[in-house]
mmCIF file with all atom_site columns, C-alpha atoms in Angstrom:
data_model
loop_
_atom_site.group_PDB
_atom_site.id
_atom_site.type_symbol
_atom_site.label_atom_id
_atom_site.label_alt_id
_atom_site.label_comp_id
_atom_site.label_asym_id
_atom_site.label_entity_id
_atom_site.label_seq_id
_atom_site.pdbx_PDB_ins_code
_atom_site.Cartn_x
_atom_site.Cartn_y
_atom_site.Cartn_z
_atom_site.occupancy
_atom_site.B_iso_or_equiv
_atom_site.pdbx_formal_charge
_atom_site.auth_seq_id
_atom_site.auth_comp_id
_atom_site.auth_asym_id
_atom_site.auth_atom_id
_atom_site.pdbx_PDB_model_num
ATOM 1   C CA . MET X 1 1   ? 155.465 106.452 12.724 1.00 0.00 ? 9   MET X CA 1
ATOM 2   C CA . HIS X 1 2   ? 157.694 106.844 15.542 1.00 0.00 ? 10  HIS X CA 1
ATOM 3   C CA . LYS X 1 3   ? 158.481 103.304 17.278 1.00 0.00 ? 11  LYS X CA 1
ATOM 4   C CA . ASP X 1 4   ? 157.903 104.452 20.829 1.00 0.00 ? 12  ASP X CA 1
ATOM 5   C CA . THR X 1 5   ? 154.132 105.108 19.655 1.00 0.00 ? 13  THR X CA 1
ATOM 6   C CA . ASP X 1 6   ? 151.841 101.769 18.742 1.00 0.00 ? 14  ASP X CA 1
ATOM 7   C CA . TRP X 1 7   ? 149.669 102.891 16.176 1.00 0.00 ? 15  TRP X CA 1
ATOM 8   C CA . ALA X 1 8   ? 147.293 99.739  16.433 1.00 0.00 ? 16  ALA X CA 1
ATOM 9   C CA . ASN X 1 9   ? 146.658 100.740 19.637 1.00 0.00 ? 17  ASN X CA 1
ATOM 10  C CA . PRO X 1 10  ? 146.751 104.678 19.782 1.00 0.00 ? 18  PRO X CA 1
ATOM 11  C CA . PRO X 1 11  ? 147.371 106.721 22.908 1.00 0.00 ? 19  PRO X CA 1
ATOM 12  C CA . ARG X 1 12  ? 143.286 108.147 24.320 1.00 0.00 ? 20  ARG X CA 1
ATOM 13  C CA . ARG X 1 13  ? 145.109 111.716 24.029 1.00 0.00 ? 21  ARG X CA 1
ATOM 14  C CA . ARG X 1 14  ? 148.089 112.678 21.919 1.00 0.00 ? 22  ARG X CA 1
ATOM 15  C CA . HIS X 1 15  ? 150.016 115.546 22.342 1.00 0.00 ? 23  HIS X CA 1
ATOM 16  C CA . GLY X 1 16  ? 152.039 116.949 19.205 1.00 0.00 ? 24  GLY X CA 1
ATOM 17  C CA . CYS X 1 17  ? 155.333 118.783 19.758 1.00 0.00 ? 25  CYS X CA 1
ATOM 18  C CA . LEU X 1 18  ? 156.054 120.690 16.518 1.00 0.00 ? 26  LEU X CA 1
ATOM 19  C CA . ALA X 1 19  ? 158.137 123.534 15.558 1.00 0.00 ? 27  ALA X CA 1
ATOM 20  C CA . LEU X 1 20  ? 157.582 126.359 12.984 1.00 0.00 ? 28  LEU X CA 1
ATOM 21  C CA . ILE X 1 21  ? 160.826 126.852 11.456 1.00 0.00 ? 29  ILE X CA 1
ATOM 22  C CA . ARG X 1 22  ? 161.592 129.932 8.921  1.00 0.00 ? 30  ARG X CA 1
ATOM 23  C CA . ASN X 1 23  ? 164.178 130.725 6.864  1.00 0.00 ? 31  ASN X CA 1
ATOM 24  C CA . GLU X 1 24  ? 165.866 134.273 5.992  1.00 0.00 ? 32  GLU X CA 1
ATOM 25  C CA . GLU X 1 25  ? 162.999 135.007 3.015  1.00 0.00 ? 33  GLU X CA 1
ATOM 26  C CA . GLY X 1 26  ? 160.063 133.901 5.541  1.00 0.00 ? 34  GLY X CA 1
ATOM 27  C CA . GLN X 1 27  ? 159.722 130.170 4.274  1.00 0.00 ? 35  GLN X CA 1
ATOM 28  C CA . VAL X 1 28  ? 158.616 127.447 6.562  1.00 0.00 ? 36  VAL X CA 1
ATOM 29  C CA . LEU X 1 29  ? 160.465 124.028 7.046  1.00 0.00 ? 37  LEU X CA 1
ATOM 30  C CA . LEU X 1 30  ? 158.300 120.897 6.212  1.00 0.00 ? 38  LEU X CA 1
ATOM 31  C CA . VAL X 1 31  ? 158.704 117.373 6.411  1.00 0.00 ? 39  VAL X CA 1
ATOM 32  C CA . LYS X 1 32  ? 157.008 114.519 3.959  1.00 0.00 ? 40  LYS X CA 1
ATOM 33  C CA . PRO X 1 33  ? 156.619 111.777 6.572  1.00 0.00 ? 41  PRO X CA 1
ATOM 34  C CA . ASN X 1 34  ? 156.817 108.131 4.757  1.00 0.00 ? 42  ASN X CA 1
ATOM 35  C CA . TYR X 1 35  ? 153.572 106.657 7.175  1.00 0.00 ? 43  TYR X CA 1
ATOM 36  C CA . LYS X 1 36  ? 150.773 109.583 5.739  1.00 0.00 ? 44  LYS X CA 1
ATOM 37  C CA . PRO X 1 37  ? 150.100 111.860 2.872  1.00 0.00 ? 45  PRO X CA 1
ATOM 38  C CA . GLY X 1 38  ? 151.000 115.511 2.930  1.00 0.00 ? 46  GLY X CA 1
ATOM 39  C CA . TRP X 1 39  ? 153.579 117.559 4.006  1.00 0.00 ? 47  TRP X CA 1
ATOM 40  C CA . GLN X 1 40  ? 154.307 119.147 7.848  1.00 0.00 ? 48  GLN X CA 1
ATOM 41  C CA . LEU X 1 41  ? 155.689 120.965 10.175 1.00 0.00 ? 49  LEU X CA 1
ATOM 42  C CA . PRO X 1 42  ? 158.890 118.897 11.790 1.00 0.00 ? 50  PRO X CA 1
ATOM 43  C CA . GLY X 1 43  ? 158.256 117.520 15.392 1.00 0.00 ? 51  GLY X CA 1
ATOM 44  C CA . GLY X 1 44  ? 156.458 114.602 16.616 1.00 0.00 ? 52  GLY X CA 1
ATOM 45  C CA . GLY X 1 45  ? 154.308 113.014 20.213 1.00 0.00 ? 53  GLY X CA 1
ATOM 46  C CA . ALA X 1 46  ? 155.410 113.420 23.464 1.00 0.00 ? 54  ALA X CA 1
ATOM 47  C CA . LEU X 1 47  ? 155.710 110.204 25.148 1.00 0.00 ? 55  LEU X CA 1
ATOM 48  C CA . ALA X 1 48  ? 153.943 109.652 28.534 1.00 0.00 ? 56  ALA X CA 1
ATOM 49  C CA . ASP X 1 49  ? 155.215 112.081 31.238 1.00 0.00 ? 57  ASP X CA 1
ATOM 50  C CA . GLU X 1 50  ? 157.307 113.915 28.500 1.00 0.00 ? 58  GLU X CA 1
ATOM 51  C CA . ASP X 1 51  ? 157.138 117.835 28.846 1.00 0.00 ? 59  ASP X CA 1
ATOM 52  C CA . LEU X 1 52  ? 155.786 119.052 25.794 1.00 0.00 ? 60  LEU X CA 1
ATOM 53  C CA . LEU X 1 53  ? 158.752 121.657 25.113 1.00 0.00 ? 61  LEU X CA 1
ATOM 54  C CA . LYS X 1 54  ? 161.371 118.862 25.318 1.00 0.00 ? 62  LYS X CA 1
ATOM 55  C CA . ALA X 1 55  ? 159.261 116.265 23.081 1.00 0.00 ? 63  ALA X CA 1
ATOM 56  C CA . CYS X 1 56  ? 159.314 119.240 20.268 1.00 0.00 ? 64  CYS X CA 1
ATOM 57  C CA . VAL X 1 57  ? 163.524 119.719 20.577 1.00 0.00 ? 65  VAL X CA 1
ATOM 58  C CA . ARG X 1 58  ? 163.942 116.012 21.232 1.00 0.00 ? 66  ARG X CA 1
ATOM 59  C CA . GLU X 1 59  ? 161.708 115.360 17.772 1.00 0.00 ? 67  GLU X CA 1
ATOM 60  C CA . VAL X 1 60  ? 163.056 118.056 16.114 1.00 0.00 ? 68  VAL X CA 1
ATOM 61  C CA . ALA X 1 61  ? 166.706 116.726 16.613 1.00 0.00 ? 69  ALA X CA 1
ATOM 62  C CA . GLU X 1 62  ? 165.456 113.389 15.657 1.00 0.00 ? 70  GLU X CA 1
ATOM 63  C CA . GLU X 1 63  ? 164.256 114.142 12.384 1.00 0.00 ? 71  GLU X CA 1
ATOM 64  C CA . THR X 1 64  ? 165.796 117.044 11.141 1.00 0.00 ? 72  THR X CA 1
ATOM 65  C CA . GLY X 1 65  ? 169.218 117.105 13.196 1.00 0.00 ? 73  GLY X CA 1
ATOM 66  C CA . LEU X 1 66  ? 168.475 120.644 13.990 1.00 0.00 ? 74  LEU X CA 1
ATOM 67  C CA . PRO X 1 67  ? 169.073 122.073 17.423 1.00 0.00 ? 75  PRO X CA 1
ATOM 68  C CA . ILE X 1 68  ? 166.480 124.554 18.498 1.00 0.00 ? 76  ILE X CA 1
ATOM 69  C CA . SER X 1 69  ? 165.978 126.077 21.568 1.00 0.00 ? 77  SER X CA 1
ATOM 70  C CA . PRO X 1 70  ? 162.294 127.662 21.569 1.00 0.00 ? 78  PRO X CA 1
ATOM 71  C CA . THR X 1 71  ? 160.679 129.201 24.616 1.00 0.00 ? 79  THR X CA 1
ATOM 72  C CA . VAL X 1 72  ? 157.553 130.345 22.897 1.00 0.00 ? 80  VAL X CA 1
ATOM 73  C CA . VAL X 1 73  ? 154.512 128.821 21.656 1.00 0.00 ? 81  VAL X CA 1
ATOM 74  C CA . LEU X 1 74  ? 152.811 130.104 18.757 1.00 0.00 ? 82  LEU X CA 1
ATOM 75  C CA . ALA X 1 75  ? 149.394 128.197 18.358 1.00 0.00 ? 83  ALA X CA 1
ATOM 76  C CA . ASN X 1 76  ? 147.805 125.806 20.248 1.00 0.00 ? 84  ASN X CA 1
ATOM 77  C CA . ASP X 1 77  ? 145.683 123.299 18.000 1.00 0.00 ? 85  ASP X CA 1
ATOM 78  C CA . TYR X 1 78  ? 142.558 120.733 19.476 1.00 0.00 ? 86  TYR X CA 1
ATOM 79  C CA . VAL X 1 79  ? 142.460 118.113 16.875 1.00 0.00 ? 87  VAL X CA 1
ATOM 80  C CA . SER X 1 80  ? 139.567 115.689 17.312 1.00 0.00 ? 88  SER X CA 1
ATOM 81  C CA . ALA X 1 81  ? 139.672 112.076 16.592 1.00 0.00 ? 89  ALA X CA 1
ATOM 82  C CA . THR X 1 82  ? 139.478 110.042 13.653 1.00 0.00 ? 90  THR X CA 1
ATOM 83  C CA . PRO X 1 83  ? 139.968 106.743 12.287 1.00 0.00 ? 91  PRO X CA 1
ATOM 84  C CA . GLU X 1 84  ? 143.588 107.447 11.533 1.00 0.00 ? 92  GLU X CA 1
ATOM 85  C CA . SER X 1 85  ? 144.270 109.164 14.542 1.00 0.00 ? 93  SER X CA 1
ATOM 86  C CA . ALA X 1 86  ? 143.850 109.687 18.417 1.00 0.00 ? 94  ALA X CA 1
ATOM 87  C CA . GLU X 1 87  ? 142.584 112.700 19.588 1.00 0.00 ? 95  GLU X CA 1
ATOM 88  C CA . GLY X 1 88  ? 144.768 115.199 21.062 1.00 0.00 ? 96  GLY X CA 1
ATOM 89  C CA . PHE X 1 89  ? 146.597 118.794 20.998 1.00 0.00 ? 97  PHE X CA 1
ATOM 90  C CA . ASN X 1 90  ? 149.165 120.038 18.569 1.00 0.00 ? 98  ASN X CA 1
ATOM 91  C CA . VAL X 1 91  ? 151.821 122.641 20.101 1.00 0.00 ? 99  VAL X CA 1
ATOM 92  C CA . VAL X 1 92  ? 153.858 124.885 17.931 1.00 0.00 ? 100 VAL X CA 1
ATOM 93  C CA . PHE X 1 93  ? 156.484 126.026 19.093 1.00 0.00 ? 101 PHE X CA 1
ATOM 94  C CA . ASP X 1 94  ? 158.750 128.750 17.757 1.00 0.00 ? 102 ASP X CA 1
ATOM 95  C CA . GLY X 1 95  ? 161.756 127.016 16.178 1.00 0.00 ? 103 GLY X CA 1
ATOM 96  C CA . GLY X 1 96  ? 163.352 130.439 15.162 1.00 0.00 ? 104 GLY X CA 1
ATOM 97  C CA . VAL X 1 97  ? 164.906 131.627 11.915 1.00 0.00 ? 105 VAL X CA 1
ATOM 98  C CA . ILE X 1 98  ? 167.834 129.504 10.265 1.00 0.00 ? 106 ILE X CA 1
ATOM 99  C CA . PRO X 1 99  ? 169.401 130.148 7.057  1.00 0.00 ? 107 PRO X CA 1
ATOM 100 C CA . SER X 1 100 ? 167.939 128.136 4.261  1.00 0.00 ? 108 SER X CA 1
ATOM 101 C CA . GLU X 1 101 ? 171.385 126.466 3.170  1.00 0.00 ? 109 GLU X CA 1
ATOM 102 C CA . THR X 1 102 ? 171.921 124.905 6.986  1.00 0.00 ? 110 THR X CA 1
ATOM 103 C CA . PRO X 1 103 ? 172.527 121.295 6.466  1.00 0.00 ? 111 PRO X CA 1
ATOM 104 C CA . ILE X 1 104 ? 169.249 119.436 7.302  1.00 0.00 ? 112 ILE X CA 1
ATOM 105 C CA . GLN X 1 105 ? 169.193 115.324 7.984  1.00 0.00 ? 113 GLN X CA 1
ATOM 106 C CA . ILE X 1 106 ? 166.362 113.976 7.411  1.00 0.00 ? 114 ILE X CA 1
ATOM 107 C CA . GLN X 1 107 ? 165.313 110.319 9.536  1.00 0.00 ? 115 GLN X CA 1
ATOM 108 C CA . THR X 1 108 ? 164.808 108.507 6.449  1.00 0.00 ? 116 THR X CA 1
ATOM 109 C CA . GLU X 1 109 ? 163.121 105.664 8.765  1.00 0.00 ? 117 GLU X CA 1
ATOM 110 C CA . GLU X 1 110 ? 159.915 107.730 9.080  1.00 0.00 ? 118 GLU X CA 1
ATOM 111 C CA . LEU X 1 111 ? 160.575 111.094 6.183  1.00 0.00 ? 119 LEU X CA 1
ATOM 112 C CA . GLU X 1 112 ? 161.315 111.042 2.689  1.00 0.00 ? 120 GLU X CA 1
ATOM 113 C CA . GLY X 1 113 ? 162.332 114.533 2.725  1.00 0.00 ? 121 GLY X CA 1
ATOM 114 C CA . HIS X 1 114 ? 162.335 118.350 3.628  1.00 0.00 ? 122 HIS X CA 1
ATOM 115 C CA . ARG X 1 115 ? 161.487 121.647 1.516  1.00 0.00 ? 123 ARG X CA 1
ATOM 116 C CA . TRP X 1 116 ? 161.478 125.317 1.918  1.00 0.00 ? 124 TRP X CA 1
ATOM 117 C CA . VAL X 1 117 ? 157.577 126.182 1.618  1.00 0.00 ? 125 VAL X CA 1
ATOM 118 C CA . GLY X 1 118 ? 156.349 129.366 0.948  1.00 0.00 ? 126 GLY X CA 1
ATOM 119 C CA . LEU X 1 119 ? 152.688 130.516 2.417  1.00 0.00 ? 127 LEU X CA 1
ATOM 120 C CA . ASP X 1 120 ? 151.431 131.007 -0.937 1.00 0.00 ? 128 ASP X CA 1
ATOM 121 C CA . ASP X 1 121 ? 152.465 127.205 -1.675 1.00 0.00 ? 129 ASP X CA 1
ATOM 122 C CA . LEU X 1 122 ? 151.228 125.869 1.374  1.00 0.00 ? 130 LEU X CA 1
ATOM 123 C CA . ASP X 1 123 ? 148.298 124.514 0.301  1.00 0.00 ? 131 ASP X CA 1
ATOM 124 C CA . ASN X 1 124 ? 150.031 122.512 -2.361 1.00 0.00 ? 132 ASN X CA 1
ATOM 125 C CA . TYR X 1 125 ? 152.084 120.626 0.476  1.00 0.00 ? 133 TYR X CA 1
ATOM 126 C CA . ALA X 1 126 ? 150.166 120.182 3.732  1.00 0.00 ? 134 ALA X CA 1
ATOM 127 C CA . ARG X 1 127 ? 146.370 119.176 4.058  1.00 0.00 ? 135 ARG X CA 1
ATOM 128 C CA . PRO X 1 128 ? 143.964 121.954 4.662  1.00 0.00 ? 136 PRO X CA 1
ATOM 129 C CA . GLN X 1 129 ? 143.739 121.691 8.410  1.00 0.00 ? 137 GLN X CA 1
ATOM 130 C CA . GLN X 1 130 ? 147.798 121.691 8.724  1.00 0.00 ? 138 GLN X CA 1
ATOM 131 C CA . ALA X 1 131 ? 148.391 124.714 5.928  1.00 0.00 ? 139 ALA X CA 1
ATOM 132 C CA . ALA X 1 132 ? 145.514 126.663 8.299  1.00 0.00 ? 140 ALA X CA 1
ATOM 133 C CA . ARG X 1 133 ? 147.824 125.950 11.741 1.00 0.00 ? 141 ARG X CA 1
ATOM 134 C CA . ILE X 1 134 ? 150.849 126.809 9.651  1.00 0.00 ? 142 ILE X CA 1
ATOM 135 C CA . ARG X 1 135 ? 149.655 129.807 8.823  1.00 0.00 ? 143 ARG X CA 1
ATOM 136 C CA . GLN X 1 136 ? 148.071 131.359 11.934 1.00 0.00 ? 144 GLN X CA 1
ATOM 137 C CA . ALA X 1 137 ? 151.263 130.001 13.930 1.00 0.00 ? 145 ALA X CA 1
ATOM 138 C CA . HIS X 1 138 ? 153.392 132.110 10.818 1.00 0.00 ? 146 HIS X CA 1
ATOM 139 C CA . SER X 1 139 ? 151.174 135.300 11.932 1.00 0.00 ? 147 SER X CA 1
ATOM 140 C CA . ALA X 1 140 ? 151.420 134.658 15.308 1.00 0.00 ? 148 ALA X CA 1
ATOM 141 C CA . ALA X 1 141 ? 155.540 134.599 15.255 1.00 0.00 ? 149 ALA X CA 1
ATOM 142 C CA . THR X 1 142 ? 155.717 137.654 13.127 1.00 0.00 ? 150 THR X CA 1
ATOM 143 C CA . SER X 1 143 ? 153.185 139.719 14.628 1.00 0.00 ? 151 SER X CA 1
ATOM 144 C CA . THR X 1 144 ? 152.471 139.237 18.376 1.00 0.00 ? 152 THR X CA 1
ATOM 145 C CA . GLY X 1 145 ? 155.412 136.881 18.977 1.00 0.00 ? 153 GLY X CA 1
ATOM 146 C CA . GLY X 1 146 ? 153.322 134.126 20.889 1.00 0.00 ? 154 GLY X CA 1
ATOM 147 C CA . ILE X 1 147 ? 153.010 133.713 24.007 1.00 0.00 ? 155 ILE X CA 1
ATOM 148 C CA . PRO X 1 148 ? 155.768 132.148 26.604 1.00 0.00 ? 156 PRO X CA 1
ATOM 149 C CA . TYR X 1 149 ? 155.851 128.335 27.575 1.00 0.00 ? 157 TYR X CA 1
ATOM 150 C CA . LEU X 1 150 ? 156.336 128.123 31.194 1.00 0.00 ? 158 LEU X CA 1
ATOM 151 C CA . ARG X 1 151 ? 157.430 125.305 33.536 1.00 0.00 ? 159 ARG X CA 1
ATOM 152 C CA . ARG X 1 152 ? 156.066 125.737 37.131 1.00 0.00 ? 160 ARG X CA 1
ATOM 153 C CA . GLY X 1 153 ? 155.571 129.338 36.355 1.00 0.00 ? 161 GLY X CA 1
ATOM 154 C CA . GLU X 1 154 ? 158.986 129.941 35.230 1.00 0.00 ? 162 GLU X CA 1
ATOM 155 C CA . LEU X 1 155 ? 160.192 130.788 31.382 1.00 0.00 ? 163 LEU X CA 1
ATOM 156 C CA . ALA X 1 156 ? 161.094 127.043 30.389 1.00 0.00 ? 164 ALA X CA 1
ATOM 157 C CA . GLY X 1 157 ? 164.377 127.282 28.302 1.00 0.00 ? 165 GLY X CA 1
#
């Protein structure tokens, strides 16, 4: 749970900003939150009036220490409200490919750890809807290359 979000009174609509970060072997970087079950892509929620790309870059840096500079969206995933979370959208940005030995500094306040996971092993880590989101984003990254993220009609970056 992020300090800047009051989950007792969640926002009416949450904008999740996630990054698909891959290593040379095609595995994806997952992080393990300490406040809910399962593993997920690094990232988090955008603050009020915060650009989604900037939120993704900020959240990934806070959670992993990795400096990413994505400009491409790989997936947009609508998520209906549940008793545990607000309605919202999760935007998955292409966080690029990094060497698996790259140092990752996990934010221990919110995360228990990180792991490189192959697509065939996702179901052992991520909840079904998240595993499906990751597979769709990975497919976009390796086939279509995703879609550009724009700010006022110009490529963000």
